[in-house]
Amino acid sequence: MSLLAVGTVAFDAIETPFGKTDRIVGGAATYVCLSASYFTSNVNLVAVVGDDFPGEEIKDLNNHGINTDGLQIRNGEKSFFWSGKYHNDMNSRDTLVTELNVLADFDPVIPASYQDCEFLMLGNLTPQIQQTVIKRLTKRPKLIVMDTMNFWMDIAMDDLKETLKLVDVLTINDEEARQLSGEYSLIKAARAIQNMGPKYLVIKKGEHGALLFGKEQIFSAPALPLEDVFDPTGAGDTFAGGFIGYMASKGEITFENMKRAVIHGSAMASFCVEKFGTERIKNLTPKEIEERVAAFSKLVQF
Amino acid sequence: MSLLAVGTVAFDAIETPFGKTDRIVGGAATYVCLSASYFTSNVNLVAVVGDDFPGEEIKDLNNHGINTDGLQIRNGEKSFFWSGKYHNDMNSRDTLVTELNVLADFDPVIPASYQDCEFLMLGNLTPQIQQTVIKRLTKRPKLIVMDTMNFWMDIAMDDLKETLKLVDVLTINDEEARQLSGEYSLIKAARAIQNMGPKYLVIKKGEHGALLFGKEQIFSAPALPLEDVFDPTGAGDTFAGGFIGYMASKGEITFENMKRAVIHGSAMASFCVEKFGTERIKNLTPKEIEERVAAFSKLVQF
């Protein structure tokens, strides 16, 4: 089924204990779309870049079956740029540079051909823009998944809470779940967040896996223990893309499908961290994904 | 099959965000034995207390089928005492008081009737004493499980490494695994630790579950998301007791049994934290344990 993804398409410069990149292509929507493209053939992107964004990178997205009709290219402007440095534990990072550029006044225009999308992924962006996207759709999608981060909790909590009322699934990490809810226990945090709107909540715990909360149902997904985490950038977005891509491929919104969606999202994220940027998730085979999902299954069987 | 447990039997005074206790009964071996007693009827304790230790507490252990012939009671001396205060996140704590008392010169005497024990649990103690216990057994047990902590890595690393050579399973937490191995990646840490002696390694991750490493095999056990963690004291020891108790009940040392042992240990630990000290694990029914194990199973099924 058709999937609409909104978020950043951007440049990142990344430093990890394993190495350093110049400007490479990143952005939440880039990871979401690439990851989702392995599960559903109808992926539609809404985002904005400057005219510094390489045409061949857009072609790369198209080659993955991603429709870029909704990708605005602003002449004479620059793409969003983020630069960060990961600490040795790879769980924390410092932001070195954030240049909003085209993102500063991004107005998400939805092409008419996207209007019938049944699955909507709101990648990490201002809650205000996420809300605008929902309001500009003439028909409410079957499933709206939203990603966000602590930054918006710090500076736009009211907007965030308004947007939360409109979505079905929220994906955040454990610290963000605690911040958003004011509860330390993740069970209590989940209940509080579900009362804010989302019927489902995915709490991402990085190397500790993920928890999915439904109506009085909980699912615990493991993380694949990895030899090395090379670059965590985009892992959360890749998770989200795999999650909603899998859901779109199944069509039916059930807790069982959602559990498998969490596993597929986790599998995709485990690939993402193996190389810098989008390198690994640009070049996957269905067989590799199948084997990775099987590894997750084996990991928890007893 | 018969199980020998060595460790502390002691007094604890605990402060958590939920409340505060006076001196209550604690100690690694107390938790290990109580937890194991739900799985195997032949549990034998080696430990030392002072004459301040209440006779009815020893009777309580006996009522759980625990043989206390190897519990030395030193006249005119005081039992080991530990006092600690947990921080709000319940994952870290400050030690307020440590009085070694009888533990200062503990000489672990193994009663003749314990000599045929097939499962040995070395609860957290100086690595030197743990080693002495192994050497005083005329026949090597079928399975030796050892618990330890960062404290011994700080002050007795050489002894610890000598003892590690003699055991089959080591149970430690993730930070300790990193400290012991000098590796951040838990995969690499596990490999390094397995090269030090133990064929199997259990890495306990608290609210994030546990990882079991065998020969090129990994099992990821979830933690049960809990409404509240009331008091984490003894959770690791309770895990160890459930783990080895389950193994003793099965007899055969296979990775499949060990996976189920990790789940049973995790289930017991999830009870332990629900009340102060040993209160909860003193009063469990087989049905409660069965239901809790089923909850773990349900949590990861997809």
PDB file of C-alpha atoms in Angstrom, chain B residues 89-275:
ATOM      1  CA  ASP B  89      16.540   6.046  38.821  1.00  0.00           C
ATOM      2  CA  MET B  90      17.059   2.869  40.935  1.00  0.00           C
ATOM      3  CA  ASN B  91      19.955   1.926  38.678  1.00  0.00           C
ATOM      4  CA  SER B  92      22.661   3.405  40.851  1.00  0.00           C
ATOM      5  CA  ARG B  93      23.211   3.446  44.575  1.00  0.00           C
ATOM      6  CA  ASP B  94      25.563   4.758  47.223  1.00  0.00           C
ATOM      7  CA  THR B  95      27.024   2.413  49.801  1.00  0.00           C
ATOM      8  CA  LEU B  96      26.591   4.108  53.166  1.00  0.00           C
ATOM      9  CA  VAL B  97      28.116   1.490  55.471  1.00  0.00           C
ATOM     10  CA  THR B  98      30.047  -1.756  54.993  1.00  0.00           C
ATOM     11  CA  GLU B  99      30.960  -3.657  58.168  1.00  0.00           C
ATOM     12  CA  LEU B 100      32.743  -6.888  57.267  1.00  0.00           C
ATOM     13  CA  ASN B 101      32.577  -8.318  60.820  1.00  0.00           C
ATOM     14  CA  VAL B 102      32.595 -12.164  60.596  1.00  0.00           C
ATOM     15  CA  LEU B 103      33.363 -11.927  56.883  1.00  0.00           C
ATOM     16  CA  ALA B 104      36.826 -10.453  57.518  1.00  0.00           C
ATOM     17  CA  ASP B 105      38.370 -13.892  58.104  1.00  0.00           C
ATOM     18  CA  PHE B 106      35.714 -16.198  56.681  1.00  0.00           C
ATOM     19  CA  ASP B 107      37.078 -19.688  56.085  1.00  0.00           C
ATOM     20  CA  PRO B 108      34.533 -21.611  54.013  1.00  0.00           C
ATOM     21  CA  VAL B 109      34.300 -25.078  55.560  1.00  0.00           C
ATOM     22  CA  ILE B 110      32.482 -27.631  53.411  1.00  0.00           C
ATOM     23  CA  PRO B 111      30.575 -30.221  55.466  1.00  0.00           C
ATOM     24  CA  ALA B 112      31.305 -33.808  54.369  1.00  0.00           C
ATOM     25  CA  SER B 113      27.643 -34.259  53.462  1.00  0.00           C
ATOM     26  CA  TYR B 114      27.950 -31.477  50.835  1.00  0.00           C
ATOM     27  CA  GLN B 115      30.873 -33.103  49.021  1.00  0.00           C
ATOM     28  CA  ASP B 116      28.771 -34.772  46.346  1.00  0.00           C
ATOM     29  CA  CYS B 117      27.059 -31.545  45.218  1.00  0.00           C
ATOM     30  CA  GLU B 118      26.811 -31.413  41.447  1.00  0.00           C
ATOM     31  CA  PHE B 119      25.960 -27.747  41.056  1.00  0.00           C
ATOM     32  CA  LEU B 120      28.028 -25.038  42.707  1.00  0.00           C
ATOM     33  CA  MET B 121      26.958 -21.406  42.978  1.00  0.00           C
ATOM     34  CA  LEU B 122      29.732 -19.061  44.053  1.00  0.00           C
ATOM     35  CA  GLY B 123      27.844 -15.992  45.223  1.00  0.00           C
ATOM     36  CA  ASN B 124      29.564 -12.620  45.296  1.00  0.00           C
ATOM     37  CA  LEU B 125      32.529 -12.876  47.729  1.00  0.00           C
ATOM     38  CA  THR B 126      36.291 -12.338  47.498  1.00  0.00           C
ATOM     39  CA  PRO B 127      37.593 -14.340  44.506  1.00  0.00           C
ATOM     40  CA  GLN B 128      40.089 -15.922  46.914  1.00  0.00           C
ATOM     41  CA  ILE B 129      37.327 -17.485  49.018  1.00  0.00           C
ATOM     42  CA  GLN B 130      35.436 -18.544  45.892  1.00  0.00           C
ATOM     43  CA  GLN B 131      38.583 -20.332  44.736  1.00  0.00           C
ATOM     44  CA  THR B 132      39.103 -21.992  48.116  1.00  0.00           C
ATOM     45  CA  VAL B 133      35.611 -23.479  47.920  1.00  0.00           C
ATOM     46  CA  ILE B 134      36.333 -25.035  44.534  1.00  0.00           C
ATOM     47  CA  LYS B 135      39.621 -26.466  45.817  1.00  0.00           C
ATOM     48  CA  ARG B 136      37.999 -27.945  48.916  1.00  0.00           C
ATOM     49  CA  LEU B 137      35.576 -30.008  46.890  1.00  0.00           C
ATOM     50  CA  THR B 138      36.944 -33.517  46.395  1.00  0.00           C
ATOM     51  CA  LYS B 139      35.045 -33.904  43.129  1.00  0.00           C
ATOM     52  CA  ARG B 140      34.583 -31.105  40.614  1.00  0.00           C
ATOM     53  CA  PRO B 141      30.887 -30.199  40.339  1.00  0.00           C
ATOM     54  CA  LYS B 142      29.143 -30.692  37.026  1.00  0.00           C
ATOM     55  CA  LEU B 143      28.525 -26.937  36.761  1.00  0.00           C
ATOM     56  CA  ILE B 144      30.221 -24.074  38.576  1.00  0.00           C
ATOM     57  CA  VAL B 145      28.503 -20.688  38.327  1.00  0.00           C
ATOM     58  CA  MET B 146      30.251 -17.620  39.683  1.00  0.00           C
ATOM     59  CA  ASP B 147      28.944 -14.170  40.445  1.00  0.00           C
ATOM     60  CA  THR B 148      31.252 -11.243  41.094  1.00  0.00           C
ATOM     61  CA  MET B 149      31.264  -7.449  40.994  1.00  0.00           C
ATOM     62  CA  ASN B 150      33.312  -4.406  39.956  1.00  0.00           C
ATOM     63  CA  PHE B 151      34.658  -4.047  43.519  1.00  0.00           C
ATOM     64  CA  TRP B 152      36.814  -7.196  43.068  1.00  0.00           C
ATOM     65  CA  MET B 153      37.948  -5.996  39.659  1.00  0.00           C
ATOM     66  CA  ASP B 154      39.182  -2.827  41.344  1.00  0.00           C
ATOM     67  CA  ILE B 155      41.067  -4.444  44.226  1.00  0.00           C
ATOM     68  CA  ALA B 156      41.693  -8.119  43.388  1.00  0.00           C
ATOM     69  CA  MET B 157      41.847  -8.489  39.597  1.00  0.00           C
ATOM     70  CA  ASP B 158      44.614 -11.102  39.683  1.00  0.00           C
ATOM     71  CA  ASP B 159      42.744 -13.338  42.127  1.00  0.00           C
ATOM     72  CA  LEU B 160      39.598 -12.853  40.110  1.00  0.00           C
ATOM     73  CA  LYS B 161      41.317 -13.962  36.911  1.00  0.00           C
ATOM     74  CA  GLU B 162      42.729 -17.055  38.664  1.00  0.00           C
ATOM     75  CA  THR B 163      39.264 -18.013  39.885  1.00  0.00           C
ATOM     76  CA  LEU B 164      37.689 -17.359  36.490  1.00  0.00           C
ATOM     77  CA  LYS B 165      39.857 -20.130  35.038  1.00  0.00           C
ATOM     78  CA  LEU B 166      38.060 -22.638  37.237  1.00  0.00           C
ATOM     79  CA  VAL B 167      34.399 -21.846  36.541  1.00  0.00           C
ATOM     80  CA  ASP B 168      31.882 -22.695  33.828  1.00  0.00           C
ATOM     81  CA  VAL B 169      29.515 -19.726  33.966  1.00  0.00           C
ATOM     82  CA  LEU B 170      30.132 -16.133  35.003  1.00  0.00           C
ATOM     83  CA  THR B 171      27.251 -13.765  35.763  1.00  0.00           C
ATOM     84  CA  ILE B 172      28.031 -10.040  35.761  1.00  0.00           C
ATOM     85  CA  ASN B 173      26.382  -6.836  34.622  1.00  0.00           C
ATOM     86  CA  ASP B 174      27.168  -4.956  31.413  1.00  0.00           C
ATOM     87  CA  GLU B 175      29.388  -2.321  33.022  1.00  0.00           C
ATOM     88  CA  GLU B 176      31.358  -5.047  34.788  1.00  0.00           C
ATOM     89  CA  ALA B 177      31.719  -7.014  31.554  1.00  0.00           C
ATOM     90  CA  ARG B 178      33.181  -3.906  29.951  1.00  0.00           C
ATOM     91  CA  GLN B 179      35.510  -3.278  32.880  1.00  0.00           C
ATOM     92  CA  LEU B 180      36.695  -6.880  33.059  1.00  0.00           C
ATOM     93  CA  SER B 181      37.378  -7.162  29.328  1.00  0.00           C
ATOM     94  CA  GLY B 182      38.361  -3.613  28.439  1.00  0.00           C
ATOM     95  CA  GLU B 183      35.970  -3.894  25.477  1.00  0.00           C
ATOM     96  CA  TYR B 184      32.939  -1.691  24.940  1.00  0.00           C
ATOM     97  CA  SER B 185      31.104  -3.944  22.476  1.00  0.00           C
ATOM     98  CA  LEU B 186      29.421  -6.672  24.524  1.00  0.00           C
ATOM     99  CA  ILE B 187      30.140  -9.192  21.776  1.00  0.00           C
ATOM    100  CA  LYS B 188      33.848  -8.489  22.041  1.00  0.00           C
ATOM    101  CA  ALA B 189      33.653  -8.297  25.838  1.00  0.00           C
ATOM    102  CA  ALA B 190      31.985 -11.716  25.965  1.00  0.00           C
ATOM    103  CA  ARG B 191      34.597 -13.266  23.705  1.00  0.00           C
ATOM    104  CA  ALA B 192      37.410 -11.839  25.841  1.00  0.00           C
ATOM    105  CA  ILE B 193      35.834 -13.063  29.071  1.00  0.00           C
ATOM    106  CA  GLN B 194      35.156 -16.508  27.640  1.00  0.00           C
ATOM    107  CA  ASN B 195      38.853 -16.650  26.803  1.00  0.00           C
ATOM    108  CA  MET B 196      39.575 -16.110  30.511  1.00  0.00           C
ATOM    109  CA  GLY B 197      37.895 -19.397  31.439  1.00  0.00           C
ATOM    110  CA  PRO B 198      34.091 -19.470  31.608  1.00  0.00           C
ATOM    111  CA  LYS B 199      32.508 -21.324  28.684  1.00  0.00           C
ATOM    112  CA  TYR B 200      29.296 -19.413  29.309  1.00  0.00           C
ATOM    113  CA  LEU B 201      28.699 -15.819  30.234  1.00  0.00           C
ATOM    114  CA  VAL B 202      25.525 -14.142  31.447  1.00  0.00           C
ATOM    115  CA  ILE B 203      25.501 -10.368  31.126  1.00  0.00           C
ATOM    116  CA  LYS B 204      22.776  -8.914  33.311  1.00  0.00           C
ATOM    117  CA  LYS B 205      21.375  -5.613  32.054  1.00  0.00           C
ATOM    118  CA  GLY B 206      18.803  -4.860  34.755  1.00  0.00           C
ATOM    119  CA  GLU B 207      15.699  -3.288  33.219  1.00  0.00           C
ATOM    120  CA  HIS B 208      17.042  -4.239  29.773  1.00  0.00           C
ATOM    121  CA  GLY B 209      17.149  -7.996  30.374  1.00  0.00           C
ATOM    122  CA  ALA B 210      20.111 -10.325  30.030  1.00  0.00           C
ATOM    123  CA  LEU B 211      22.373 -11.813  27.376  1.00  0.00           C
ATOM    124  CA  LEU B 212      23.620 -15.386  27.507  1.00  0.00           C
ATOM    125  CA  PHE B 213      26.756 -16.229  25.531  1.00  0.00           C
ATOM    126  CA  GLY B 214      27.754 -19.812  24.757  1.00  0.00           C
ATOM    127  CA  LYS B 215      30.070 -21.220  22.139  1.00  0.00           C
ATOM    128  CA  GLU B 216      29.142 -19.014  19.156  1.00  0.00           C
ATOM    129  CA  GLN B 217      25.584 -18.860  20.463  1.00  0.00           C
ATOM    130  CA  ILE B 218      23.781 -15.856  21.885  1.00  0.00           C
ATOM    131  CA  PHE B 219      20.448 -15.649  23.643  1.00  0.00           C
ATOM    132  CA  SER B 220      18.718 -12.394  24.523  1.00  0.00           C
ATOM    133  CA  ALA B 221      16.300 -12.520  27.448  1.00  0.00           C
ATOM    134  CA  PRO B 222      13.934  -9.605  27.978  1.00  0.00           C
ATOM    135  CA  ALA B 223      13.245  -7.959  31.294  1.00  0.00           C
ATOM    136  CA  LEU B 224       9.633  -7.786  32.302  1.00  0.00           C
ATOM    137  CA  PRO B 225       8.652  -4.111  32.154  1.00  0.00           C
ATOM    138  CA  LEU B 226       7.574  -3.330  35.708  1.00  0.00           C
ATOM    139  CA  GLU B 227       5.194  -0.699  36.997  1.00  0.00           C
ATOM    140  CA  ASP B 228       7.630   0.037  39.826  1.00  0.00           C
ATOM    141  CA  VAL B 229      10.955  -1.318  40.987  1.00  0.00           C
ATOM    142  CA  PHE B 230      10.546  -1.149  44.729  1.00  0.00           C
ATOM    143  CA  ASP B 231      13.963  -2.386  45.876  1.00  0.00           C
ATOM    144  CA  PRO B 232      16.630  -3.814  43.524  1.00  0.00           C
ATOM    145  CA  THR B 233      18.719  -5.278  46.377  1.00  0.00           C
ATOM    146  CA  GLY B 234      19.429  -8.949  45.766  1.00  0.00           C
ATOM    147  CA  ALA B 235      17.961  -9.021  42.258  1.00  0.00           C
ATOM    148  CA  GLY B 236      21.249 -10.257  40.764  1.00  0.00           C
ATOM    149  CA  ASP B 237      21.623 -12.963  43.430  1.00  0.00           C
ATOM    150  CA  THR B 238      17.998 -13.994  42.988  1.00  0.00           C
ATOM    151  CA  PHE B 239      18.648 -14.249  39.259  1.00  0.00           C
ATOM    152  CA  ALA B 240      21.676 -16.462  39.929  1.00  0.00           C
ATOM    153  CA  GLY B 241      19.700 -18.663  42.323  1.00  0.00           C
ATOM    154  CA  GLY B 242      16.882 -19.143  39.841  1.00  0.00           C
ATOM    155  CA  PHE B 243      19.403 -19.787  37.082  1.00  0.00           C
ATOM    156  CA  ILE B 244      21.378 -22.493  38.855  1.00  0.00           C
ATOM    157  CA  GLY B 245      18.305 -23.883  40.614  1.00  0.00           C
ATOM    158  CA  TYR B 246      16.660 -24.426  37.246  1.00  0.00           C
ATOM    159  CA  MET B 247      19.850 -26.008  35.842  1.00  0.00           C
ATOM    160  CA  ALA B 248      20.042 -28.338  38.856  1.00  0.00           C
ATOM    161  CA  SER B 249      16.403 -29.331  38.312  1.00  0.00           C
ATOM    162  CA  LYS B 250      17.183 -30.267  34.705  1.00  0.00           C
ATOM    163  CA  GLY B 251      20.567 -31.875  35.321  1.00  0.00           C
ATOM    164  CA  GLU B 252      21.808 -31.690  31.750  1.00  0.00           C
ATOM    165  CA  ILE B 253      24.166 -28.869  30.742  1.00  0.00           C
ATOM    166  CA  THR B 254      22.861 -27.733  27.358  1.00  0.00           C
ATOM    167  CA  PHE B 255      22.492 -24.262  25.835  1.00  0.00           C
ATOM    168  CA  GLU B 256      18.740 -24.854  25.530  1.00  0.00           C
ATOM    169  CA  ASN B 257      18.453 -25.545  29.271  1.00  0.00           C
ATOM    170  CA  MET B 258      20.643 -22.563  29.991  1.00  0.00           C
ATOM    171  CA  LYS B 259      18.373 -20.270  27.955  1.00  0.00           C
ATOM    172  CA  ARG B 260      15.399 -21.414  29.989  1.00  0.00           C
ATOM    173  CA  ALA B 261      17.491 -21.021  33.149  1.00  0.00           C
ATOM    174  CA  VAL B 262      18.108 -17.364  32.233  1.00  0.00           C
ATOM    175  CA  ILE B 263      14.354 -16.857  31.810  1.00  0.00           C
ATOM    176  CA  HIS B 264      13.626 -18.540  35.148  1.00  0.00           C
ATOM    177  CA  GLY B 265      16.329 -16.473  36.845  1.00  0.00           C
ATOM    178  CA  SER B 266      14.899 -13.310  35.287  1.00  0.00           C
ATOM    179  CA  ALA B 267      11.413 -14.251  36.446  1.00  0.00           C
ATOM    180  CA  MET B 268      12.646 -14.738  40.014  1.00  0.00           C
ATOM    181  CA  ALA B 269      14.513 -11.405  39.903  1.00  0.00           C
ATOM    182  CA  SER B 270      11.358  -9.674  38.703  1.00  0.00           C
ATOM    183  CA  PHE B 271       9.605 -10.853  41.874  1.00  0.00           C
ATOM    184  CA  CYS B 272      12.532  -9.869  44.088  1.00  0.00           C
ATOM    185  CA  VAL B 273      12.335  -6.167  43.237  1.00  0.00           C
ATOM    186  CA  GLU B 274       8.627  -5.942  44.047  1.00  0.00           C
ATOM    187  CA  LYS B 275       9.208  -5.716  47.808  1.00  0.00           C
TER     188      LYS B 275
END
